[in-house]
Amino acid sequence: MVRMLLTALVVVSFACQQSKVAPPEPVYPVPSARQLAWHQLEFYAFIHFNMNTFTNMEWGFGDESPGRFDPTELDTRQWVRVVKEAGMKGIILTAKHHDGFCLWPSSYTEHSVKNSPWKDGKGDVLRELSDACEEYGLKFGVYLSPWDRNHPDYGTPEYVTYFRNQLRELLTNYGEVFEVWFDGANGGTGYYGGANEDRRVDKKSYYDWPNTFSIIRELQPNAVIFGDAGLDVRWVGNEHGFAYPTTWSNLLRDSVYAGMPEYSKQYSPGQENGTHWVPAEADVSIRPGWYYHPYEDHKVKSLPHLLDIYYKSIGQNASLLLNFPVDNRGLIHEKDVEQVMKLAAKVKEDFANDLAAGVRVNASNERGTGYKISNVVDGKAETYWATEDGVTAASIDLSFGEPTIVNRFLVQEYVALGQRVKAFTLEGRTDEGWVSIAEGTTIGYKRILRFPDIEVEALRMTIKDAKACPAIANIEIYKAPALIVPPVIVRDRLGMVTIEVPDDNVSIFYSIDGSDPMESGQKYAGPFEQHSPTVIQAIAKDEQSGKVSDVSTGDFDISKIKWSVVGNDDDAEKLIDGSDNTWWSSESNEVVIDLGEVIRITGFTYMPMQQRWISGFISEYQLFTSGDGIDWRLSSEGEFSNILNSPILQTINLNSATDTKFIKLRAIKTVDDRPASFAEISVLTR
Ligand code: FUL
């Protein structure tokens, strides 16, 4: 009896072995274990906080006194709480930026926190942050600028030794480090210990990167190394936070080096035939600058902008490294917190209910046991569907069993076996049969397609082409609620008013008489003319859910349809074009506008330029009026207080209403003594 049982067992186990299917062969390159762990983080924070925070600069020269580093309320636990609550998995801090100032008391330089007034020189920002990360379960990473505009030896082999010594300090004394971040900016003018000169280095060879990298492997074997060219993670090639519709994790790594001028254009999306696995990381700041500047307090990125970044990075096979310019108190600014929390809430809402969870799923080809199509909806990253060897085109049908509205499709390759898919399509089965929804190229670790709401009974993803048999680990399907944000109202120079919202499925209601746009507003159907002074109010409404945005307000005085700028510079028209995003600067520090007819004005407004790199904000002005453009009368003079820190709309009311056909705005002083710049000038008549 026992023998019979044993025989039976042997037969069964033999049969099982027979039916076991071999996994697909990897398609090289493939990720290392440390890269695979990094892929799963997806979203983490950058903190730019250092000497520049106190000098109001983006790139310090290197001659700044350590005495200037003096945060009043530094609280790394606040940073960590915000980052964690926003759903991010780690923090990378600028331990040393290009100006060379160190946030930790390095033994190799005096240019550090130890000579600052902060905590009487006893403080260590890195220690505080790594402790806080550990307390809250976040990963901790370091940015160490290779370029050092303070160090006297920069450009010589001695500096490379110094740089490596610092790296050793960072990687030895602060616990586990998940990413080491090296910037591509290298060499140029600087203080260099008092030499005040221009020092260039050979970006390819100066740092002897292979030997520098081996220090990281020795001290922090799990840390990934970031640089334009890797080693492990590459720069996405822009600072907008966008990866590309076609983004390979494969890179021709031996063809690129950090700081290479043609990198962004030629190499940053990766290459199908790339030789090494070097996935992309998209870095972007929540404000225009990387460092804190009070004058950017009104320029924190909006929810629609941040959401777009999210989908264009994480949704396009890159990780997202979102920067917070910690302010001179030592805190993430309230406005930044507010915006990132809006993003976190919207991401949560978009991915709340996975409609793929209950679908019936079929594939046109299956490799066999262990690689079944049901693996793509089992919620497990380690199981995947694959086709038979040689089958590089196949389709997957996902049936809901009832009409279902969808607008997001999320798909992930089983990247441990390499990135394979080269082209795919998405179709939906509607009342009219199969209709095309979207087309894509690469997938990689994660690809998210966004498309307008569509009611379907089934979805079909067809892989059209792949480097080898596809291996798909995961599919998720969502119906993200519409993005309901207050509409943006603009009026151009000709008096045409446009009201816009980011989501096509959302209706806009507006009023032009000060009444509640929700109660008595009309539905916006396209641009309309508005020449007389008006307050336009608008709301966005999702007709499906009834959800309504806050009200947005556009306060417009008379239109500029009859206006012209006197002089022969066509570009000067930008200061009356209705857009705050265009600007013009005047060598003569003044501008004359012909209003086209005599108007009784009660005041005027001046909008300073809104670009990232600012110049020529007017701080002291004179306003002249004239009936003929020849005889001028001084109608107002004064200052635009605090304009440098707060470059928002400046509104000046005249002492008495004045009839005039011409106005002349003259800059008596600009904040930086550069020619006066103007984004927009308007008059007030009410
Ligand atoms: C750039 C640097 O030069 C900026 O200052 C910033 O650190 C950014 C993340 O990388 O290349």
XYZ file of C-alpha atoms and ligand atoms in Angstrom:
697
model
C 0.000 0.000 0.000
C 2.756 2.391 1.062
C 4.716 1.525 -2.051
C 1.676 2.205 -4.233
C 1.193 5.587 -2.614
C 4.833 6.484 -3.103
C 4.675 5.472 -6.745
C 1.595 7.590 -7.222
C 3.336 10.576 -5.599
C 6.356 10.191 -7.857
C 4.111 10.050 -10.935
C 2.172 13.156 -9.842
C 5.297 15.150 -9.058
C 6.843 14.096 -12.385
C 3.691 15.265 -14.168
C 3.864 18.593 -12.312
C 7.461 19.080 -13.356
C 6.438 18.355 -16.926
C 3.809 21.100 -16.952
C 6.021 23.725 -15.308
C 6.823 26.412 -17.845
C 10.174 28.134 -17.925
C 10.122 31.915 -17.379
C 10.897 34.156 -20.329
C 14.563 34.874 -20.926
C 15.549 38.334 -19.640
C 15.969 41.059 -22.257
C 19.110 42.925 -21.271
C 19.758 45.323 -19.682
C 17.838 44.464 -16.527
C 17.657 46.344 -13.202
C 19.788 45.509 -10.188
C 18.105 44.659 -6.888
C 18.814 48.187 -5.608
C 17.222 49.678 -8.713
C 14.164 47.455 -8.383
C 13.688 48.636 -4.795
C 14.130 52.253 -5.946
C 11.492 51.857 -8.703
C 8.914 51.061 -6.068
C 9.420 54.378 -4.278
C 8.024 56.347 -7.259
C 7.535 59.654 -5.416
C 9.955 61.350 -3.028
C 11.015 64.819 -1.985
C 13.927 67.104 -2.646
C 14.810 69.771 -0.109
C 16.872 72.743 -1.233
C 17.902 74.445 1.968
C 21.359 75.838 2.522
C 23.306 79.117 2.375
C 21.274 80.306 -0.638
C 18.173 80.317 1.538
C 19.715 83.154 3.543
C 21.325 85.067 0.688
C 18.232 84.835 -1.536
C 20.264 83.237 -4.318
C 20.048 80.170 -6.529
C 23.809 79.699 -6.960
C 26.000 81.230 -4.255
C 29.469 82.377 -5.313
C 31.265 80.623 -2.471
C 32.343 83.697 -0.521
C 29.307 83.828 1.769
C 30.059 84.064 5.451
C 28.911 81.030 7.504
C 27.497 83.666 9.872
C 24.608 84.148 7.486
C 23.215 80.651 8.034
C 20.729 81.280 10.825
C 17.337 79.578 10.635
C 15.058 80.672 13.449
C 12.652 77.723 13.624
C 14.394 74.861 11.833
C 12.275 71.750 12.255
C 13.188 68.730 10.140
C 10.298 66.809 11.697
C 7.906 69.282 10.087
C 9.529 68.526 6.696
C 9.192 64.820 7.270
C 5.582 65.045 8.400
C 4.607 67.021 5.298
C 6.461 64.683 2.974
C 5.002 61.585 4.556
C 1.472 62.945 4.590
C 1.817 63.813 0.912
C 2.465 60.148 0.143
C 6.160 60.494 -0.644
C 8.635 57.827 0.390
C 11.886 59.685 1.072
C 13.811 62.969 1.235
C 17.019 64.066 -0.470
C 18.693 67.097 1.130
C 21.256 69.511 -0.356
C 23.999 68.682 2.132
C 26.330 70.877 0.075
C 25.353 73.007 -2.930
C 27.659 74.696 -5.426
C 28.653 77.421 -2.912
C 30.353 74.763 -0.783
C 28.613 75.463 2.544
C 28.064 72.216 4.478
C 24.926 71.507 6.497
C 26.901 69.099 8.634
C 30.010 69.871 10.727
C 32.469 68.357 8.261
C 35.951 67.740 9.658
C 37.463 68.809 6.359
C 36.346 72.447 6.118
C 35.495 75.460 8.236
C 32.804 76.427 5.737
C 29.947 74.744 7.540
C 27.237 74.963 10.183
C 29.888 74.688 12.864
C 30.829 78.321 12.219
C 27.266 79.562 12.003
C 25.165 81.149 14.740
C 22.589 78.370 14.402
C 22.642 76.389 17.661
C 25.911 78.196 18.484
C 27.691 76.135 15.880
C 26.700 72.856 17.550
C 23.966 71.948 15.083
C 23.931 69.315 12.335
C 21.040 69.493 9.866
C 21.864 66.093 8.402
C 21.720 64.427 11.790
C 18.369 66.041 12.537
C 16.923 65.024 9.197
C 18.192 61.457 9.222
C 16.818 61.034 12.768
C 13.441 62.442 11.735
C 13.335 60.180 8.663
C 14.027 57.176 10.822
C 11.344 58.200 13.298
C 8.721 58.533 10.551
C 9.866 55.636 8.368
C 11.067 57.686 5.393
C 14.149 57.041 3.275
C 17.006 59.498 3.557
C 19.204 60.698 0.686
C 21.978 63.227 0.132
C 22.850 65.788 -2.544
C 26.562 66.540 -2.547
C 27.557 69.076 -5.186
C 30.726 68.027 -6.980
C 31.302 71.669 -7.934
C 32.484 73.713 -4.955
C 32.891 77.440 -5.511
C 34.294 77.946 -2.024
C 37.108 75.439 -1.928
C 40.607 76.755 -2.705
C 41.656 73.469 -4.329
C 38.728 73.124 -6.710
C 40.117 72.026 -10.064
C 43.127 70.143 -8.608
C 43.422 66.463 -7.558
C 43.463 67.597 -3.893
C 39.873 68.747 -4.205
C 38.774 65.319 -5.431
C 40.260 63.830 -2.255
C 38.363 66.426 -0.215
C 35.152 65.629 -2.082
C 35.585 61.913 -1.424
C 36.331 62.518 2.239
C 33.078 64.413 2.528
C 31.251 61.634 0.777
C 32.655 59.190 3.308
C 31.434 61.370 6.174
C 27.933 61.505 4.733
C 27.742 57.814 4.006
C 29.181 56.688 7.326
C 27.591 58.886 9.950
C 23.922 59.202 9.041
C 22.501 55.704 8.797
C 21.049 54.124 5.680
C 21.120 56.312 2.558
C 18.831 55.425 -0.362
C 20.116 57.793 -3.037
C 23.250 59.847 -3.598
C 22.583 62.811 -5.900
C 25.293 64.373 -8.063
C 24.577 67.510 -10.011
C 25.722 68.034 -13.582
C 26.691 71.708 -13.044
C 30.453 71.778 -12.827
C 33.138 74.415 -13.097
C 32.936 78.149 -13.741
C 33.535 81.322 -11.800
C 33.797 81.217 -8.038
C 35.497 82.454 -4.893
C 37.832 79.454 -4.617
C 39.407 80.470 -1.321
C 39.856 84.075 -2.446
C 41.215 83.483 -5.942
C 37.959 84.812 -7.469
C 38.478 83.267 -10.855
C 37.041 81.027 -13.529
C 38.007 77.371 -13.145
C 37.078 74.757 -15.695
C 37.393 71.017 -15.245
C 37.221 68.121 -17.666
C 33.754 66.896 -16.758
C 34.476 63.424 -18.062
C 37.648 62.677 -16.187
C 38.174 65.156 -13.317
C 36.265 63.298 -10.608
C 37.448 59.847 -11.686
C 33.869 58.762 -11.173
C 34.437 54.994 -11.181
C 36.595 55.285 -8.075
C 34.284 57.827 -6.465
C 31.311 55.544 -7.074
C 33.110 52.582 -5.534
C 33.148 54.466 -2.205
C 29.355 54.532 -2.338
C 29.126 50.857 -3.179
C 31.471 50.071 -0.293
C 29.705 52.202 2.331
C 26.074 52.104 1.179
C 25.603 49.096 -1.092
C 21.840 49.650 -1.325
C 22.026 53.298 -2.357
C 21.351 54.248 -5.965
C 23.641 56.803 -7.571
C 21.973 59.656 -9.463
C 23.676 61.679 -12.172
C 22.997 62.835 -15.732
C 24.415 59.528 -16.796
C 23.651 57.477 -13.725
C 25.361 55.309 -12.530
C 22.005 53.873 -11.460
C 19.420 56.613 -12.037
C 19.552 59.281 -14.745
C 18.347 62.859 -15.048
C 15.160 63.202 -17.094
C 16.756 66.050 -19.034
C 14.581 68.985 -17.926
C 13.588 70.704 -14.695
C 9.861 70.738 -15.449
C 9.187 67.279 -13.997
C 8.169 65.730 -17.299
C 9.291 62.402 -18.728
C 8.354 61.521 -22.306
C 5.606 59.459 -23.942
C 8.459 57.230 -25.087
C 10.772 56.700 -22.109
C 13.191 53.790 -21.966
C 14.964 52.764 -18.810
C 17.726 51.565 -21.096
C 20.502 54.073 -21.700
C 23.569 54.160 -23.930
C 25.410 54.897 -20.736
C 28.906 54.809 -22.112
C 28.020 57.582 -24.562
C 27.011 60.099 -21.896
C 28.650 61.930 -19.007
C 27.458 64.400 -16.352
C 27.064 67.938 -17.647
C 27.186 66.849 -21.309
C 25.658 69.696 -23.374
C 23.737 67.482 -25.821
C 22.410 65.173 -23.094
C 18.885 66.614 -22.796
C 18.174 66.697 -26.471
C 19.746 63.458 -27.495
C 19.876 61.028 -24.618
C 17.430 61.880 -21.852
C 14.439 59.748 -23.022
C 16.653 56.643 -22.978
C 17.175 54.346 -25.939
C 15.565 51.129 -27.077
C 19.035 49.734 -27.664
C 20.450 51.272 -24.479
C 23.169 49.153 -22.968
C 22.531 49.759 -19.257
C 19.475 49.957 -17.012
C 19.484 53.613 -15.913
C 15.861 54.685 -15.315
C 14.778 58.323 -15.354
C 14.084 60.542 -12.359
C 12.084 63.724 -12.983
C 13.121 66.579 -10.688
C 11.063 69.727 -10.356
C 10.490 72.422 -7.779
C 7.074 73.268 -6.368
C 8.022 76.917 -7.035
C 9.938 78.449 -9.942
C 13.228 78.412 -7.975
C 14.965 75.541 -6.225
C 15.707 77.762 -3.226
C 13.308 79.840 -1.193
C 12.660 83.419 -2.296
C 9.900 85.446 -0.636
C 9.092 86.922 -4.068
C 7.886 83.497 -5.185
C 5.349 83.074 -2.395
C 2.567 83.747 -4.913
C 4.068 81.420 -7.492
C 3.659 77.996 -5.898
C 2.547 75.574 -8.603
C -1.202 75.082 -8.923
C -2.987 71.776 -8.459
C -3.589 71.323 -12.221
C 0.108 71.949 -12.856
C 1.260 69.551 -10.125
C -1.174 66.899 -11.267
C 0.087 67.194 -14.817
C 3.625 66.720 -13.504
C 2.526 63.612 -11.613
C 1.011 62.002 -14.697
C 3.887 63.025 -16.943
C 6.558 61.632 -14.638
C 5.231 58.664 -12.672
C 2.776 57.999 -15.491
C 5.584 57.953 -18.047
C 8.103 55.544 -16.582
C 10.012 57.944 -14.324
C 10.128 58.612 -10.616
C 9.116 62.046 -9.330
C 11.481 64.077 -7.159
C 9.456 67.091 -6.024
C 11.421 69.930 -4.455
C 10.450 72.061 -1.480
C 12.497 75.239 -1.057
C 12.572 75.239 2.739
C 12.317 78.876 3.879
C 14.602 80.981 6.039
C 12.714 79.997 9.172
C 13.737 76.411 8.365
C 10.216 75.216 7.529
C 8.364 74.077 4.430
C 6.286 77.162 3.682
C 2.526 77.024 4.393
C 1.688 77.726 0.758
C 3.823 74.811 -0.422
C 2.217 72.538 2.172
C -1.236 73.561 1.007
C -0.476 72.798 -2.640
C 1.243 69.462 -2.103
C -1.629 68.317 0.091
C -4.060 69.203 -2.679
C -1.985 67.071 -5.023
C -1.891 64.190 -2.558
C -5.664 64.308 -2.079
C -6.304 64.373 -5.823
C -3.940 61.472 -6.505
C -5.685 59.499 -3.798
C -9.050 60.335 -5.310
C -7.972 59.444 -8.869
C -6.701 56.020 -7.829
C -9.273 55.214 -5.161
C -11.260 52.477 -6.845
C -9.526 49.972 -9.113
C -12.133 48.857 -11.633
C -9.837 46.102 -12.900
C -10.225 44.255 -9.617
C -13.390 42.418 -10.608
C -12.961 42.089 -14.380
C -12.944 38.958 -16.516
C -9.621 38.895 -18.290
C -8.465 36.968 -21.353
C -5.357 37.050 -23.474
C -4.805 36.050 -27.069
C -1.736 34.097 -25.996
C -0.491 32.696 -22.703
C 2.832 31.161 -21.880
C 1.282 28.599 -19.540
C 1.145 27.736 -15.859
C 2.596 30.458 -13.694
C 2.202 33.159 -16.369
C -1.570 33.296 -16.621
C -3.326 36.469 -17.656
C -5.136 36.634 -14.305
C -1.765 37.603 -12.818
C -2.154 41.147 -14.193
C -5.119 41.819 -11.921
C -4.093 39.875 -8.810
C -2.548 42.914 -7.099
C 0.832 41.179 -6.785
C 3.899 42.831 -8.290
C 5.838 39.566 -8.346
C 3.420 37.643 -10.576
C 3.056 38.441 -14.258
C 1.548 37.366 -17.545
C 3.816 36.461 -20.416
C 3.333 35.113 -23.912
C 5.145 32.220 -25.480
C 8.650 32.810 -26.787
C 8.624 34.530 -30.154
C 5.116 35.979 -29.675
C 5.690 39.741 -29.558
C 2.160 40.882 -30.378
C -0.849 39.921 -28.266
C -3.992 41.392 -26.844
C -5.624 41.410 -23.425
C -9.392 41.782 -23.028
C -10.791 43.070 -19.760
C -14.597 42.720 -19.522
C -16.583 44.553 -16.876
C -19.828 42.672 -17.466
C -21.770 45.951 -17.538
C -21.325 49.412 -19.067
C -18.629 51.153 -17.042
C -17.222 54.668 -17.327
C -13.423 54.781 -17.347
C -10.723 57.438 -17.980
C -7.407 56.047 -16.678
C -5.469 52.933 -17.691
C -2.417 51.979 -15.653
C -0.053 49.255 -16.846
C 3.276 47.940 -15.574
C 5.822 45.652 -17.142
C 7.588 43.012 -15.081
C 10.798 45.007 -15.412
C 12.999 42.494 -13.623
C 13.130 40.813 -17.048
C 13.926 44.073 -18.859
C 11.839 46.657 -20.676
C 10.158 45.012 -23.663
C 7.043 46.694 -25.042
C 7.574 49.072 -27.970
C 4.018 49.853 -29.085
C 0.509 49.248 -27.821
C -3.062 50.440 -28.279
C -6.089 50.693 -26.039
C -9.618 50.174 -27.335
C -13.009 50.104 -25.680
C -16.134 48.143 -26.558
C -19.082 50.526 -26.702
C -22.576 50.329 -28.211
C -20.925 50.968 -31.546
C -18.414 48.153 -31.212
C -14.684 48.528 -30.585
C -13.430 52.109 -30.664
C -9.908 53.400 -30.344
C -9.087 55.136 -27.046
C -5.346 55.664 -27.029
C -2.012 54.587 -28.451
C 1.250 54.241 -26.635
C 4.844 53.244 -27.189
C 6.848 52.333 -24.096
C 5.434 51.097 -20.783
C 8.360 50.245 -18.482
C 7.906 50.236 -14.719
C 4.657 52.220 -14.975
C 2.592 53.897 -17.664
C -0.669 55.712 -17.004
C -2.909 56.749 -19.870
C -5.342 59.612 -19.278
C -8.280 59.940 -21.624
C -11.752 61.512 -21.568
C -14.563 59.593 -19.854
C -15.828 56.753 -22.004
C -18.512 54.193 -21.234
C -17.370 50.704 -22.208
C -18.262 47.123 -21.497
C -14.707 45.982 -22.082
C -11.211 47.312 -22.691
C -8.649 45.752 -24.966
C -4.948 46.433 -24.739
C -3.104 45.227 -27.795
C 0.636 44.969 -27.669
C 1.692 45.629 -31.237
C 5.393 45.175 -30.891
C 7.913 44.208 -28.240
C 11.608 43.402 -28.023
C 10.679 39.876 -26.939
C 7.617 38.138 -25.525
C 5.901 40.752 -23.302
C 5.786 40.320 -19.517
C 3.072 42.412 -17.847
C 2.846 42.492 -14.059
C -0.095 44.756 -13.437
C -3.111 46.490 -14.934
C -5.373 48.922 -13.114
C -8.358 50.849 -14.435
C -9.967 53.923 -12.913
C -12.559 56.549 -13.373
C -10.876 59.584 -11.888
C -13.350 62.260 -10.803
C -13.133 65.467 -12.828
C -10.603 68.030 -11.648
C -12.682 70.830 -10.190
C -10.645 74.000 -9.709
C -11.640 77.660 -10.011
C -11.550 78.720 -13.685
C -8.828 81.022 -14.985
C -10.279 84.252 -16.424
C -8.227 86.360 -18.846
C -9.049 89.275 -21.100
C -6.839 90.142 -24.036
C -6.004 93.522 -25.389
C -8.982 93.509 -27.756
C -11.365 92.894 -24.871
C -11.982 89.182 -25.568
C -12.584 87.289 -22.335
C -11.560 83.630 -22.113
C -12.466 81.425 -19.166
C -10.631 78.112 -18.861
C -10.555 74.958 -16.759
C -8.093 72.085 -17.179
C -10.672 69.296 -17.500
C -12.796 69.066 -20.676
C -15.671 67.348 -18.879
C -16.287 70.296 -16.622
C -18.794 73.125 -17.272
C -18.159 76.765 -16.473
C -20.774 79.232 -15.237
C -20.034 82.952 -15.032
C -21.562 86.314 -14.273
C -20.524 89.830 -15.303
C -22.710 91.823 -12.950
C -21.290 90.851 -9.604
C -24.021 88.279 -8.990
C -23.347 84.743 -7.760
C -22.275 82.721 -10.821
C -23.710 79.599 -9.224
C -27.169 81.071 -8.748
C -27.638 83.294 -11.758
C -24.585 82.760 -13.953
C -24.731 81.703 -17.555
C -22.980 78.692 -19.024
C -19.718 79.630 -20.719
C -19.726 78.676 -24.372
C -16.600 80.433 -25.621
C -14.753 83.774 -25.588
C -16.849 86.943 -25.462
C -16.163 90.669 -25.726
C -16.185 92.893 -22.671
C -14.978 96.476 -22.981
C -16.467 98.284 -20.016
C -15.256 97.907 -16.427
C -16.562 94.673 -14.909
C -16.009 92.113 -12.246
C -16.351 88.686 -13.855
C -16.945 85.766 -11.532
C -16.834 82.129 -12.565
C -17.138 78.642 -11.151
C -16.399 75.184 -12.533
C -19.013 72.482 -12.144
C -18.895 68.742 -12.694
C -22.336 68.053 -14.106
C -22.070 64.341 -13.205
C -21.393 64.715 -9.516
C -22.691 68.248 -9.063
C -19.366 69.190 -7.465
C -18.567 72.897 -7.745
C -15.281 74.813 -7.454
C -14.596 77.949 -5.449
C -15.396 81.177 -7.274
C -12.676 82.865 -9.299
C -12.778 86.569 -9.922
C -11.431 88.711 -12.748
C -11.544 92.421 -12.020
C -11.211 94.279 -15.322
C -11.340 97.986 -16.028
C -11.822 99.428 -19.536
C -10.444 97.300 -22.357
C -7.328 98.330 -24.220
C -8.715 97.979 -27.704
C -7.921 101.598 -28.566
C -4.567 101.739 -26.810
C -1.101 101.884 -28.290
C 2.372 102.250 -26.879
C 4.079 105.371 -28.194
C 7.466 104.639 -29.765
C 8.664 102.246 -32.396
C 9.356 99.084 -30.449
C 6.645 96.550 -31.420
C 7.579 94.391 -28.449
C 6.441 97.155 -26.114
C 2.845 96.167 -26.907
C 3.406 93.245 -24.530
C 2.793 95.552 -21.588
C -0.807 96.104 -22.716
C -1.574 92.632 -24.136
C -3.595 91.444 -21.132
C -1.088 88.736 -20.233
C 1.017 88.810 -17.075
C 3.352 86.276 -18.624
C 4.828 88.576 -21.260
C 6.991 91.577 -20.460
C 8.992 94.399 -21.917
C 11.809 96.488 -20.530
C 12.579 100.098 -21.297
C 16.123 101.432 -21.638
C 14.766 104.939 -20.986
C 13.004 103.729 -17.826
C 9.665 105.037 -18.981
C 6.739 104.158 -21.168
C 4.101 106.322 -22.847
C 0.662 104.934 -23.670
C -1.883 106.563 -25.958
C -5.329 105.618 -24.624
C -6.965 106.453 -27.971
C -9.478 108.905 -26.420
C -9.784 111.147 -23.413
C -10.648 109.112 -20.350
C -11.261 110.112 -16.766
C -8.835 107.970 -14.768
C -8.834 107.490 -11.024
C -5.656 105.428 -10.823
C -3.477 102.845 -12.523
C -1.989 99.395 -11.954
C 1.519 98.063 -12.599
C 2.203 94.341 -12.779
C 5.913 93.543 -12.439
C 7.391 90.829 -14.662
C 6.514 87.318 -13.518
C 9.431 85.363 -15.004
C 11.770 83.210 -12.929
C 14.811 85.444 -13.442
C 13.633 88.904 -12.607
C 15.090 92.320 -13.356
C 14.007 95.938 -13.366
C 11.093 95.875 -10.935
C 10.104 99.515 -10.429
C 10.396 100.525 -6.779
C 9.865 104.297 -7.152
C 7.659 105.766 -9.847
C 6.091 108.892 -11.282
C 2.898 108.908 -13.323
C 2.270 111.752 -15.758
C -0.911 112.535 -17.676
C -1.413 114.602 -20.812
C -4.148 115.533 -23.257
C -1.792 115.813 -26.232
C 1.323 113.821 -25.375
C 3.370 117.040 -25.287
C 2.405 118.905 -22.115
C 2.653 116.569 -19.141
C 1.327 116.924 -15.640
C 2.691 114.907 -12.706
C -0.391 113.097 -11.370
C 1.135 110.703 -8.871
C 4.483 109.670 -7.444
C 5.568 107.264 -4.786
C 6.945 103.805 -4.148
C 5.839 100.257 -4.830
C 6.617 99.016 -1.357
C 8.103 95.573 -0.849
C 7.894 94.846 -4.564
C 11.051 92.734 -4.549
C 9.690 90.291 -2.018
C 6.139 90.439 -3.225
C 5.939 91.145 -6.946
C 2.164 91.159 -7.222
C -0.200 93.656 -8.859
C 0.504 97.206 -7.618
C -2.590 99.426 -7.473
C -2.286 103.200 -7.176
C -5.258 105.518 -6.689
C -4.799 109.157 -7.755
C -5.646 111.940 -5.341
C -8.241 113.188 -7.791
C -9.774 111.847 -10.983
C -7.974 113.185 -14.052
C -9.017 113.509 -17.700
C -6.241 112.322 -19.945
C -5.498 110.820 -23.351
C -1.898 109.837 -22.612
C -0.184 108.351 -19.578
C 3.535 108.149 -18.925
C 4.897 105.804 -16.260
C 8.465 106.629 -15.311
C 10.727 104.537 -13.092
C 12.672 106.800 -10.761
C 14.336 103.719 -9.270
C 14.372 100.006 -9.980
C 15.255 97.411 -7.325
C 18.438 96.378 -9.088
C 19.210 99.571 -11.032
C 18.530 97.701 -14.260
C 16.193 99.079 -16.950
C 12.569 99.173 -15.814
C 10.498 96.145 -16.787
C 6.733 95.886 -17.183
C 4.434 92.892 -17.470
C 1.216 94.909 -17.732
C -0.093 98.418 -17.208
C -3.800 99.252 -16.837
C -5.796 102.281 -15.787
C -8.597 102.527 -13.253
C -11.721 104.478 -14.079
C -14.017 103.525 -11.233
C 20.703 72.013 -10.943
C 21.437 72.890 -9.942
O 22.375 73.729 -10.560
C 20.334 73.634 -9.252
O 20.813 74.645 -8.412
C 19.534 72.612 -8.475
O 20.289 72.057 -7.440
C 19.006 71.523 -9.419
C 18.328 70.398 -8.740
O 20.047 71.003 -10.201
O 21.458 71.533 -11.925
